[in-house]
Amino acid sequence: MLNQKLSLVLAGLLSIWFLCLGLAILTRQHSWFLRFSRRQAARPFRWIWRHWHTQITWALIGAGVLLYYLVSTNRIAP
């Protein structure tokens, strides 16, 4: 049920986005619209990176060290 509602919401949002893209093409503003859409889509990722980049970096380093240990001790196959 929730999955069906979520897919309907996503379909509606995509429909609105394509409608706006069509209007932007008609008014010759499609380059600006695509650039704006890309920037808006990246906002949460930029915020996460800006506020959590140190923790993300150390988590990736820790995962690399753990993977190196597991492979070097033959606990998992490379």
Steps between C-alpha positions, in 0.01 A plus 500: 500500500772745599709396201208570266440844656869583473508403133193717434663797674822452301303468175315822582821686577661379179192605303519849648873518426448401134216751470729773632776387263258520208400853598867593535568366151212705361640816660861409409602482865575127502875543561432708809229257617725195466785677682260612774357147535846349528600751769181440697539123478856527634410722797449223758825329398695826520352568846589151620855530367547849646386394847625141515805481270743423784288214632436367148872510421596316819224243446635428150855474634380264774314286248815482286715397796244236604481365145880486477515309830232253395665432164854478640395247767308296240171545683335607174600449139614808306 
